[in-house]
Amino acid sequence: MWRSLWRSIDRFSLQYFKHVINELQKIKVVDMHNRELVVDLLQSIVEIVTYGDRQDSQIFECFMEHQVLAEFVRVLKISKNSRIEAPLLQYLSIMIQNMDSEYAIYYCLSNDYVNNIITHPYKFDGGDLAQYYISFLRSVSNKINGDTLCLLVKVHGDAVVSFPLYSEALKFAQHGEKMIQTAIRALTLNIYNVSDDMVYQFITTPPVSSYFSDLIHNLKEQFTHLDNLVHALEEMDVNQRRKELLLKTERIVDDLYYLKDILCVGESRLNKVVTQNVLNLLLIPILHPLLHSRQSDGSNLSPITSLYIVSCLIQVIGGKSIVNYVAGVLLYPYMSLSVREAREACLSSAFFSNFNDMEKSSCSTESEGAESVNGSPLHRHLPEGRILDFILSDNHSLSLASLFLLLTLAESKDLEDLLASMVSLSAMQHGMVMEESILVKFMPQILSALLNVLASEPPTTVQVKWHTGWFLRKLLVFQGIRLDEHNFHLFNTSYERSCICVEKELDGCWFDHIMDVLRNEWASCKTALEESSQSKDPLFLLEFTICQIADGDATSSHVAWQRMVDVVKVFILHLQLKAFISKGEFLEKSSLDSIVVLPFDSAKNLASGLSSASFGSEVSLGSGIPCRIAFSNAGIRDIYLIPVARGISGKLLLVEKHPFRSQRGVVIAIAPLAGLSPKIDEDQPTWLHLRIREFEPRINGGKNKSYNTKEFIQVADGRWTIGFPNAKACGTARLAILEETSKQRSSVRNALGPLFQNDYGGGSSDRQDGRALV
C-alpha cells in the first residue's frame, strides 16, 4: 500500500495530459505571479504532444478534442506584461519541428490557430522575442507543402488577399541581426519552392512584390558604402581596410546568392520580377555612367567598384537575360552595322526590351557623334566604346578589372552565340580567327598592357603582378603561346628587371632566406596562375586599390623582409611565365629541389661542427676572437666571437670559455650572419656595433605554404655592442664577419645560378618562333 502511494506519476500518460490541459484552462490571466506555472504547463503540453505524435495516437486526439492550440492563443491574449510570449513561441516551435505525422501538421496549420499566433500584436522591444518569433515562423515554413500552404492564406475569389506567414516575416527582412536575416531568407525560399499559382501571383504583385525592389535598393546602399571604403583616405589602417572590405563584400555576395537561389526556383513570374529589378535598378544605373565619359553627378560609383559589381553579378547570378544584356551593352559600340542587324534578328526579344530601357535611361547624357572602333556610327544614346579604353589604360586596377569582366562573359554558358563570337577565345585553339572578336582583334595591345603592368616599378604590388600573370597565362593559352616581337621584348625586359631585383637582395639583410622563400612560394604561385575563372574571386579587383608597398623605416629588417619576399615572388612569377612561353607548361617544384647547395671546401669539418651549434652547445674556441659584452641582466662578460658559414646558412656565435676545458667554450648567444652590418664606432674604435634581426618569419599553414607579410608586428631590430682589447682586434673581428657573410652570400648566389641561367627545366630549347628568351 505504501509503495502505491509513492508511485511516480507517468508524465506521458493520457490522464496526466488531461490534467495539464485542465490546469491551463483554469488560468484567467497571466502575469508575473503565475508566469512560471504557465511556462511549466506549456512545456509539459509540448513534451506530451511530441511524444503522442510518435507513440500514442490517443494523446493527439485529446489535443485536438480540447483545442489546445486555441488555449495557446488565449494565453497570448490574457497576458499582462508577463513576458510569456517568448517561451510560448519557443515551445510551439519545438512542437512543430518535431511533428512527423502529416495528419498532425495539417491539424496544427488549420483553423487559423497559427495565423492568429503570427498576427498577435507582439511588442518587440529589443529583447530576444524577435528571435523566438522568427524561429517559430521558420518552423512553420519548414512544414508547408502543396497541401498545407492553402491553410495559411486567405483567398477572395481566385486571388490570395492575405498571407500572414509571408507578410509578417518580410517585416524583419532588413533586421540588424544576421541570424534573423538568414532565417527570413530560408523561410521565403521554403514558400517559393512550393508550387502554388495563386501564391506566386500574390508574391509577385504590388505592394507585396516591393520586397524584391527593397532587396535591390539595399544592395545599392551596400555598393555605395563599399565604394566609399575602397576610395577612403588614409584615416584607416591598410589591414583594417582590408578586413572591412572583406566583411562588406561577403555580405554583398551573400545577398547575390540569395537572389540566385530565388531564380533557381525556376518559376517564371519570380524570375521575371527578380531579373527586371536587377536590370532596371542595378545594371542600368551602373553601366550607364560607367560607359559614358561624361557622368551626370558625383553620386555614381567609381569605375573599379562598378566593374567589380558587374563581375559578381555575372559570376553569381548569371542567367541569359542578365549575361546577354551586359554583353550587349559592352560590345554594342564594336559591332559593325551588319552584325548589329544580325544581333537584332537572332538575339532574344527579352534582351532588346531591356536594351531599350538602357537607351531611355541614358537620354540625359547623350554622346553625340560617337563612333565604334571600326568606324561605324553609333546610336546617339548607346554607350561609348570604353571597355577597351579601360583595358588599355595606364590605371592597372581598371585595366585588369575590365579584362576580368570580358573574360567572365566570354566563359559564360549563358552568352548568346552571336555575342560570344565577339569575345571568343576558344576558337583560337583551332586556328580560327573570328573577325568580330575584339579580344582577337586587339590581342597584341591587350598583351602589351598586361606586360607593362608586369614590368612596372613600385608602387605596383606583387599581388597585382601575380594576378597579371594569371591573365597572361589565360590569354597565352588561347593565343597559342605566341608573342609578337614587341611583346616579346617587353617580357624579356620585365624578366631582366626581376633578376636584377633578386641580385640586389643578395646584398640585403635577408639573403639567407631567399632559397626558403623560393621553395615556400613556388607552389603558391603555380596554384595562383592555374586558378580557374569560376573559382577566382573578383574581390582581388578591389584589393588593388588598397594594396601598398610597406612603409616605415626602409632600413628596418621588417620592411626589408617584406621587400625581399615580394621580389622573390615576382621572380618566381617570371620564371613560371618564361617556362610557359618557352615550353607551354609551368615548372614543377621538383625542378627547384634538384638544385644542390654545396658548402665551401675550406674548413669544411670545422664549419660543419660550428654551424650545427645551438644555445648551450660546447664548441671549440680555435677560431674565436676574444672580446667582451655587457648584458643587462648579467653584467660584463668575457667571451669569444666566432662567425661561421656553411652553405647558405650562417651564424655568429658568442661563446663563453668552459670553466674546466681551456680550448672549449659554451654558446651563450646566437645571431644570424645576414643583416649584422658590422660597424666600428667612430669615437670608440675598439667597439663593434652589430644589428640583430629580432623577429622570425611565419609561414601560413595549408597545402601551399607561403609567408605571411600582412600581419607582422613590427619589432625594432636588436643591437649588440662588442668591445675588443684594441682597434686592430676590432677590425679583425669585423673582417672575419664580413668574410663568412661573403661565403654564405656566394653559396646563395651559386644556388640561384641555375635559375638565372635557365638551367632548371630539362633540355627543351628556350625559343619561340626563332626568338630566344633571355
GROMACS .gro file of C-alpha atoms in nm, residues 33 37 43 56 65 126 199 204 303 352 381 447-448 468 475 626 628 654 663 670 761:
model
   21
   33HIS     CA    1   0.295   3.596  -1.029
   37LEU     CA    2   0.342   2.797  -1.359
   43GLN     CA    3   0.638   2.286  -2.160
   56ASP     CA    4   0.024   0.730  -2.866
   65GLU     CA    5  -1.057   1.746  -2.882
  126GLY     CA    6   1.488   4.493  -2.844
  199VAL     CA    7   0.062   3.239  -5.400
  204THR     CA    8   0.486   3.900  -5.750
  303PRO     CA    9   3.459   5.253  -6.241
  352PHE     CA   10   1.627   4.404  -7.676
  381HIS     CA   11   2.215   5.717  -7.680
  447LEU     CA   12   4.905   4.166  -7.404
  448SER     CA   13   5.116   4.482  -7.418
  468THR     CA   14   4.851   3.997  -6.413
  475LEU     CA   15   4.532   3.467  -7.288
  626PRO     CA   16   8.843   3.733  -2.757
  628ARG     CA   17   8.373   4.148  -2.402
  654LEU     CA   18   7.910   3.428  -2.876
  663GLN     CA   19   9.013   2.500  -2.558
  670ILE     CA   20   7.348   3.318  -3.148
  761GLY     CA   21   6.366   2.256  -6.656
   0.00000   0.00000   0.00000
